[in-house]
Amino acid sequence: MSTTTSHTPSESEGHPEGTADPGGRPARLIQNEVTTEIPVHLLFRDDPDPVNPVKVPLKPAVVTRRQGAGEQPCARRPAPVRGRPLPEVDPELTERPARVLPGAAGVLAGVSGVTGCVATSWWAGLLPPLAVEALRLPSYAGAGFGPAQWAAYTGAGMLGAFGFGGLARGRTGRAWVLGLFGRYRGTVRRTGLLWVNPLLPRRRVDVRLRHWRSEAMPAADPDGMALRVVVLVVWRVRDTARALLGIEDHETYLRECVEAALARVPVEPAGGKRGGVTAAGDALTRLVAAETAPVGVEVFSVQPVRVEYAPEVAAAMHRRRIARLDARQRASMLSSVVDSVEDTVTRLTVRGLVELDDYERKVLVRDLTVAFCSGRGEPS
């Protein structure tokens, strides 16, 4: 039966700070320290009470500094600064088909305009006699150009100009981006003879699958060594409105995105242990495709086709590569020599051809190793 002595505030009121309690308890060193006693039987309980279980909500512990203890609050680590996301292109700037007519409508309008001009000239009496006879028109003296003739002539001329001036030939893999007073009016991807409003300015864009072989661009390998990399980019224009109107020059933007991706993705030369140019090409493709998608450019592949070390480190890396190959060859040759010596000694002893003690075995192993190494080291 154990007895627990509790400490009450009345017992410590008469003792000044820094002195010991008559009961043997040490004095409090911190003025505002608060001591809470826990019954002994609660410290050694293994199983919870099945009748009246006590549920204690778990809350994250908040550590604060104690007053008068001289402790300073821990400074919170600032959150890492991430790069700002790419700006969004105008959501209303999305490719949509423009309103065009078949080429037959333009031809019909043009022929009608020319016919109207000829008829107006005959009405005014300005048509030459040879043309009258060729067209089998009745002779008519005419009264010259009056207001009615001028109006008819102007209308027929405008109709012919609009009819023939709007004719265009759509080609496979090419498209026109139309605009009016600075506003996007649509894209024409149709092929064949078409009639497009001649008042709408046109900008031709190539929408075929294209490839671009870059010049040598700076890059780095996983160890930070400077490289010169030539990449092959396969791409095409997916959204003509965003590619031509949402950005100044989509080809220049693609080139700069590839340069920026090479600065962030390490490129390992062929034969590396981290995937080589294949892994680097996959990472470059994902990165460049994500950056060019908002401007209407679709990237299918960004693959390094030539990886070379920069001129300032090329000589040192060449010597390191030669030394690595030499060490690898030496290790493989030594492994093969050891296997050959072991096989030879094992066969001689197992078949009973020789009986060797430890000293003779060591001598035989040494002689065989020297013989095999000298034989493998001779140039073929």
Coordinates of C-alpha atoms in Angstrom, one line a residue:
M1 CA 0.0 0.0 0.0
S2 CA 1.7 3.2 -1.2
T3 CA 0.9 6.7 0.1
T4 CA 1.0 9.7 -2.1
T5 CA 1.6 13.1 -0.6
S6 CA 0.0 16.0 -2.5
H7 CA 1.3 19.5 -2.5
T8 CA -1.2 22.2 -1.9
P9 CA -0.8 25.9 -2.4
S10 CA -1.2 26.6 1.3
E11 CA 2.0 24.6 2.0
S12 CA 4.2 26.7 -0.3
E13 CA 2.9 30.1 0.4
G14 CA 5.2 30.7 3.2
H15 CA 8.4 29.7 1.5
P16 CA 10.2 32.3 -0.6
E17 CA 11.6 31.7 -4.0
G18 CA 15.0 29.9 -4.1
T19 CA 14.6 28.0 -0.8
A20 CA 13.9 24.4 -0.2
D21 CA 10.7 23.0 1.0
P22 CA 10.8 21.5 4.6
G23 CA 9.4 18.4 3.1
G24 CA 12.5 17.9 0.9
R25 CA 11.0 19.2 -2.3
P26 CA 13.3 21.5 -4.4
A27 CA 12.3 25.1 -4.8
R28 CA 10.9 26.3 -8.1
L29 CA 13.5 27.9 -10.2
I30 CA 11.1 29.6 -12.6
Q31 CA 8.7 32.0 -11.0
N32 CA 5.7 31.3 -13.1
E33 CA 6.3 27.5 -13.3
V34 CA 3.2 25.4 -12.7
T35 CA 3.5 21.8 -11.5
T36 CA 0.8 19.3 -12.0
E37 CA 1.0 16.0 -10.1
I38 CA -0.3 12.8 -11.8
P39 CA -1.5 9.9 -9.7
V40 CA 0.9 6.9 -9.9
H41 CA -1.8 4.4 -10.9
L42 CA -2.5 6.3 -14.0
L43 CA 1.1 6.1 -15.3
F44 CA 1.1 2.3 -15.4
R45 CA -2.2 1.5 -17.0
D46 CA -1.9 -0.8 -20.0
D47 CA -5.5 -1.2 -21.1
P48 CA -8.2 1.4 -21.2
D49 CA -11.2 1.1 -18.9
P50 CA -13.8 -1.1 -20.8
V51 CA -16.6 0.4 -18.8
N52 CA -15.9 4.1 -19.0
P53 CA -13.5 4.7 -21.7
V54 CA -12.0 8.1 -21.8
K55 CA -11.7 9.7 -25.2
V56 CA -9.1 12.5 -25.5
P57 CA -9.3 14.5 -28.7
L58 CA -6.0 14.8 -30.5
K59 CA -5.0 18.3 -31.3
P60 CA -1.8 19.6 -32.8
A61 CA 0.6 20.7 -30.1
V62 CA 1.3 24.4 -30.1
V63 CA 4.6 25.3 -28.6
T64 CA 4.9 28.8 -27.2
R65 CA 7.7 30.4 -25.2
R66 CA 7.3 30.6 -21.5
Q67 CA 7.2 34.0 -19.9
G68 CA 10.4 34.9 -18.1
A69 CA 12.3 31.8 -19.4
G70 CA 14.3 33.6 -21.9
E71 CA 13.2 31.5 -24.8
Q72 CA 12.6 33.0 -28.2
P73 CA 9.9 31.9 -30.5
C74 CA 11.0 29.8 -33.4
A75 CA 11.0 31.6 -36.7
R76 CA 8.8 30.0 -39.3
R77 CA 10.5 28.9 -42.5
P78 CA 9.2 30.9 -45.4
A79 CA 7.3 29.0 -48.1
P80 CA 9.3 28.3 -51.2
V81 CA 8.8 30.8 -54.0
R82 CA 7.4 29.1 -57.1
G83 CA 7.5 30.4 -60.6
R84 CA 4.5 32.3 -61.7
P85 CA 2.2 30.4 -64.1
L86 CA 2.0 31.3 -67.7
P87 CA -0.5 34.1 -68.5
E88 CA -3.7 33.0 -70.1
V89 CA -4.5 34.0 -73.6
D90 CA -7.8 35.7 -74.3
P91 CA -10.4 32.9 -73.9
E92 CA -12.5 34.5 -76.6
L93 CA -9.6 34.2 -79.0
T94 CA -10.3 30.7 -80.3
E95 CA -10.2 29.4 -83.8
R96 CA -13.6 29.3 -85.5
P97 CA -14.6 28.8 -89.2
A98 CA -15.0 31.9 -91.2
R99 CA -18.0 32.5 -93.5
V100 CA -17.1 31.9 -97.1
L101 CA -18.9 31.0 -100.3
P102 CA -18.2 28.5 -103.0
G103 CA -16.1 29.8 -105.8
A104 CA -19.0 29.4 -108.2
A105 CA -20.8 32.2 -106.5
G106 CA -17.9 34.5 -107.0
V107 CA -17.6 33.6 -110.7
L108 CA -21.3 34.1 -111.2
A109 CA -21.1 37.6 -109.5
G110 CA -18.1 38.5 -111.6
V111 CA -19.7 37.5 -114.9
S112 CA -22.9 39.3 -114.0
G113 CA -20.9 42.5 -113.3
V114 CA -19.0 42.3 -116.6
T115 CA -22.3 41.7 -118.4
G116 CA -23.8 44.7 -116.7
C117 CA -20.9 46.9 -117.7
V118 CA -21.2 45.7 -121.4
A119 CA -25.0 46.3 -121.3
T120 CA -24.5 49.8 -119.8
S121 CA -21.9 50.7 -122.5
W122 CA -24.4 49.6 -125.2
W123 CA -27.1 51.6 -123.5
A124 CA -25.0 54.6 -123.5
G125 CA -24.0 54.1 -127.2
L126 CA -20.3 53.6 -126.4
L127 CA -20.0 50.0 -127.4
P128 CA -17.9 49.7 -130.7
P129 CA -19.8 48.4 -133.8
L130 CA -17.6 45.4 -134.0
A131 CA -18.5 44.4 -130.5
V132 CA -22.2 45.0 -131.2
E133 CA -21.9 42.7 -134.3
A134 CA -19.9 40.0 -132.3
L135 CA -22.4 40.0 -129.5
R136 CA -25.4 40.2 -132.0
L137 CA -26.9 43.1 -130.3
P138 CA -29.5 45.4 -131.9
S139 CA -28.1 48.7 -133.1
Y140 CA -28.8 51.5 -130.8
A141 CA -27.5 55.1 -131.1
G142 CA -27.6 55.9 -127.4
A143 CA -27.7 59.2 -125.6
G144 CA -24.4 59.2 -123.8
F145 CA -23.8 58.8 -120.1
G146 CA -26.5 60.2 -117.9
P147 CA -27.2 59.7 -114.2
A148 CA -28.9 56.4 -114.8
Q149 CA -26.1 55.1 -117.0
W150 CA -23.5 56.1 -114.4
A151 CA -25.4 54.4 -111.6
A152 CA -25.8 51.2 -113.6
Y153 CA -22.2 51.3 -114.6
T154 CA -21.0 51.8 -111.0
G155 CA -23.2 49.0 -109.7
A156 CA -22.2 46.5 -112.3
G157 CA -18.5 47.4 -111.9
M158 CA -18.6 46.9 -108.1
L159 CA -20.4 43.6 -108.5
G160 CA -17.8 42.4 -111.0
A161 CA -14.9 43.6 -108.8
F162 CA -16.3 41.9 -105.7
G163 CA -17.0 38.7 -107.6
F164 CA -13.6 38.3 -109.1
G165 CA -11.7 40.0 -106.3
G166 CA -12.9 37.6 -103.7
L167 CA -11.9 34.4 -105.5
A168 CA -9.3 32.4 -103.7
R169 CA -7.8 29.0 -103.9
G170 CA -7.6 27.0 -100.7
R171 CA -4.7 24.6 -100.5
T172 CA -4.3 21.5 -98.3
G173 CA -2.2 22.3 -95.3
R174 CA -2.7 26.0 -95.5
A175 CA -5.2 28.3 -93.9
W176 CA -6.2 32.0 -93.9
V177 CA -6.8 34.0 -90.8
L178 CA -9.4 36.8 -91.5
G179 CA -9.8 40.0 -89.6
L180 CA -11.7 43.3 -90.0
F181 CA -10.7 46.5 -88.2
G182 CA -8.5 44.7 -85.8
R183 CA -11.1 42.0 -84.9
Y184 CA -10.8 38.3 -85.6
R185 CA -13.4 37.2 -88.1
G186 CA -12.6 33.5 -88.5
T187 CA -10.2 31.0 -90.1
V188 CA -10.5 29.4 -93.6
R189 CA -9.3 25.8 -93.8
R190 CA -11.4 24.7 -96.8
T191 CA -9.7 23.7 -100.0
G192 CA -10.6 24.4 -103.6
L193 CA -12.0 27.5 -105.3
L194 CA -13.6 29.8 -102.7
W195 CA -15.0 33.2 -102.4
V196 CA -13.8 35.3 -99.5
N197 CA -14.9 38.8 -98.8
P198 CA -12.2 40.9 -100.4
L199 CA -12.6 43.6 -97.7
L200 CA -11.2 41.2 -95.0
P201 CA -7.4 41.2 -94.7
R202 CA -6.0 37.7 -94.9
R203 CA -2.9 36.2 -93.2
R204 CA -1.7 32.9 -94.5
V205 CA -0.5 30.3 -92.0
D206 CA 1.0 26.8 -92.5
V207 CA -1.0 24.2 -90.5
R208 CA 1.0 21.2 -91.8
L209 CA 3.1 18.9 -89.6
R210 CA 6.5 20.6 -89.5
H211 CA 9.9 19.9 -88.1
W212 CA 12.6 22.2 -87.0
R213 CA 16.3 21.3 -86.5
S214 CA 17.9 23.8 -84.1
E215 CA 21.4 25.0 -84.0
A216 CA 23.7 24.1 -81.2
M217 CA 22.1 25.3 -77.9
P218 CA 23.7 25.5 -74.5
A219 CA 22.7 22.8 -72.0
A220 CA 24.1 20.8 -69.0
D221 CA 24.4 17.2 -68.1
P222 CA 23.3 15.8 -64.7
D223 CA 26.7 16.7 -63.2
G224 CA 26.5 20.3 -64.3
M225 CA 29.0 20.0 -67.2
A226 CA 28.4 22.4 -70.1
L227 CA 27.0 20.8 -73.3
R228 CA 26.0 21.8 -76.8
V229 CA 22.8 20.1 -77.9
V230 CA 21.0 20.1 -81.3
V231 CA 17.4 19.1 -81.0
L232 CA 14.7 18.1 -83.5
V233 CA 11.3 19.5 -82.8
V234 CA 8.1 18.1 -84.5
W235 CA 5.2 20.6 -84.2
R236 CA 2.3 22.1 -86.0
V237 CA -0.2 25.0 -85.5
R238 CA -3.3 23.7 -83.8
D239 CA -5.2 27.0 -83.2
T240 CA -4.5 29.5 -85.9
A241 CA -6.2 32.4 -84.0
R242 CA -4.0 32.1 -81.0
A243 CA -0.8 31.4 -82.9
L244 CA -1.1 34.4 -85.1
L245 CA -3.1 36.9 -83.0
G246 CA -2.3 35.8 -79.4
I247 CA 1.5 36.1 -79.8
E248 CA 3.8 38.2 -81.9
D249 CA 5.7 35.4 -83.6
H250 CA 4.9 31.8 -82.7
E251 CA 8.0 30.3 -84.3
T252 CA 10.3 32.6 -82.3
Y253 CA 8.3 31.7 -79.2
L254 CA 8.7 28.0 -79.9
R255 CA 12.5 28.4 -80.3
E256 CA 12.8 30.3 -77.0
C257 CA 10.7 27.7 -75.2
V258 CA 13.1 25.0 -76.3
E259 CA 16.1 27.0 -75.1
A260 CA 14.4 27.6 -71.7
A261 CA 13.6 23.9 -71.4
L262 CA 17.2 22.9 -72.2
A263 CA 18.3 25.2 -69.4
R264 CA 16.1 23.4 -66.9
V265 CA 16.3 19.7 -68.0
P266 CA 19.7 18.0 -67.7
V267 CA 20.7 16.1 -70.9
E268 CA 22.7 13.0 -70.5
P269 CA 24.9 11.8 -73.4
A270 CA 24.2 8.5 -75.0
G271 CA 25.2 5.5 -73.0
G272 CA 24.4 7.0 -69.6
K273 CA 22.9 5.2 -66.7
R274 CA 19.9 7.7 -66.2
G275 CA 18.1 7.0 -69.5
G276 CA 20.4 8.9 -71.8
V277 CA 18.9 11.1 -74.5
T278 CA 15.6 9.2 -74.5
A279 CA 14.7 10.3 -70.9
A280 CA 15.8 13.8 -71.7
G281 CA 13.7 13.9 -74.8
D282 CA 10.6 12.8 -73.0
A283 CA 11.1 15.5 -70.3
L284 CA 11.7 18.2 -72.9
T285 CA 8.7 17.1 -74.9
R286 CA 6.4 17.4 -71.9
L287 CA 7.8 20.7 -70.8
V288 CA 7.8 22.4 -74.2
A289 CA 4.3 21.0 -75.1
A290 CA 2.9 22.4 -71.8
E291 CA 4.4 25.9 -72.5
T292 CA 3.3 26.2 -76.1
A293 CA -0.2 24.8 -75.8
P294 CA -1.8 28.1 -74.6
V295 CA -0.6 29.8 -77.8
G296 CA -2.1 27.3 -80.2
V297 CA 1.1 25.4 -81.0
E298 CA 1.1 21.6 -80.6
V299 CA 4.4 20.0 -80.0
F300 CA 4.8 16.2 -80.6
S301 CA 8.4 15.6 -80.0
V302 CA 11.6 17.3 -78.8
Q303 CA 14.5 14.9 -79.2
P304 CA 18.2 15.7 -78.9
V305 CA 19.9 14.5 -82.1
R306 CA 23.5 15.6 -81.2
V307 CA 25.0 16.0 -77.8
E308 CA 28.5 17.3 -77.4
Y309 CA 30.5 18.8 -74.6
A310 CA 31.3 22.5 -74.7
P311 CA 34.7 23.3 -76.2
E312 CA 36.1 24.4 -72.8
V313 CA 35.4 21.1 -71.2
A314 CA 35.5 18.7 -74.2
A315 CA 39.2 17.7 -73.8
A316 CA 38.8 17.0 -70.0
M317 CA 35.7 15.0 -70.5
H318 CA 37.3 13.0 -73.4
R319 CA 40.2 12.0 -71.1
R320 CA 37.8 11.1 -68.3
R321 CA 35.8 8.9 -70.7
I322 CA 38.9 7.2 -72.0
A323 CA 40.0 6.5 -68.4
R324 CA 36.6 5.1 -67.5
L325 CA 36.6 2.8 -70.5
D326 CA 40.1 1.7 -69.7
A327 CA 39.2 0.9 -66.1
R328 CA 36.1 -1.0 -67.2
Q329 CA 38.2 -3.0 -69.7
R330 CA 40.7 -3.8 -67.0
A331 CA 38.0 -4.9 -64.6
S332 CA 36.4 -7.2 -67.2
M333 CA 39.8 -8.7 -68.2
L334 CA 40.8 -9.3 -64.5
S335 CA 37.4 -11.1 -63.9
S336 CA 38.0 -13.3 -66.9
V337 CA 41.6 -14.1 -65.9
V338 CA 40.5 -15.0 -62.4
D339 CA 37.7 -17.3 -63.7
S340 CA 40.2 -19.0 -66.1
V341 CA 42.8 -19.6 -63.4
E342 CA 40.2 -21.0 -61.0
D343 CA 38.8 -23.3 -63.7
T344 CA 42.2 -24.5 -64.6
V345 CA 43.3 -25.3 -61.0
T346 CA 40.0 -26.9 -60.2
R347 CA 40.2 -29.3 -63.2
L348 CA 43.8 -30.3 -62.5
T349 CA 43.1 -31.1 -58.9
V350 CA 39.7 -32.8 -59.4
R351 CA 41.0 -35.1 -62.1
G352 CA 44.0 -36.0 -60.0
L353 CA 46.6 -34.9 -62.5
V354 CA 48.6 -33.0 -59.9
E355 CA 48.7 -33.1 -56.1
L356 CA 49.5 -29.6 -54.7
D357 CA 50.0 -28.3 -51.2
D358 CA 49.2 -24.7 -50.2
Y359 CA 52.5 -23.4 -51.3
E360 CA 52.5 -25.1 -54.7
R361 CA 48.9 -24.1 -55.3
K362 CA 49.8 -20.4 -54.7
V363 CA 52.7 -20.7 -57.0
L364 CA 50.6 -22.3 -59.7
V365 CA 47.9 -19.6 -59.4
R366 CA 50.5 -16.9 -59.7
D367 CA 52.2 -18.3 -62.8
L368 CA 48.8 -19.0 -64.5
T369 CA 47.7 -15.4 -63.7
V370 CA 50.8 -13.9 -65.1
A371 CA 50.6 -16.1 -68.2
F372 CA 46.9 -15.3 -68.9
C373 CA 47.4 -11.6 -68.3
S374 CA 50.4 -11.4 -70.6
G375 CA 48.5 -13.3 -73.3
R376 CA 45.5 -11.1 -73.1
G377 CA 47.5 -7.9 -73.0
E378 CA 49.3 -8.7 -76.4
P379 CA 47.9 -6.7 -79.3
S380 CA 46.0 -8.9 -81.8

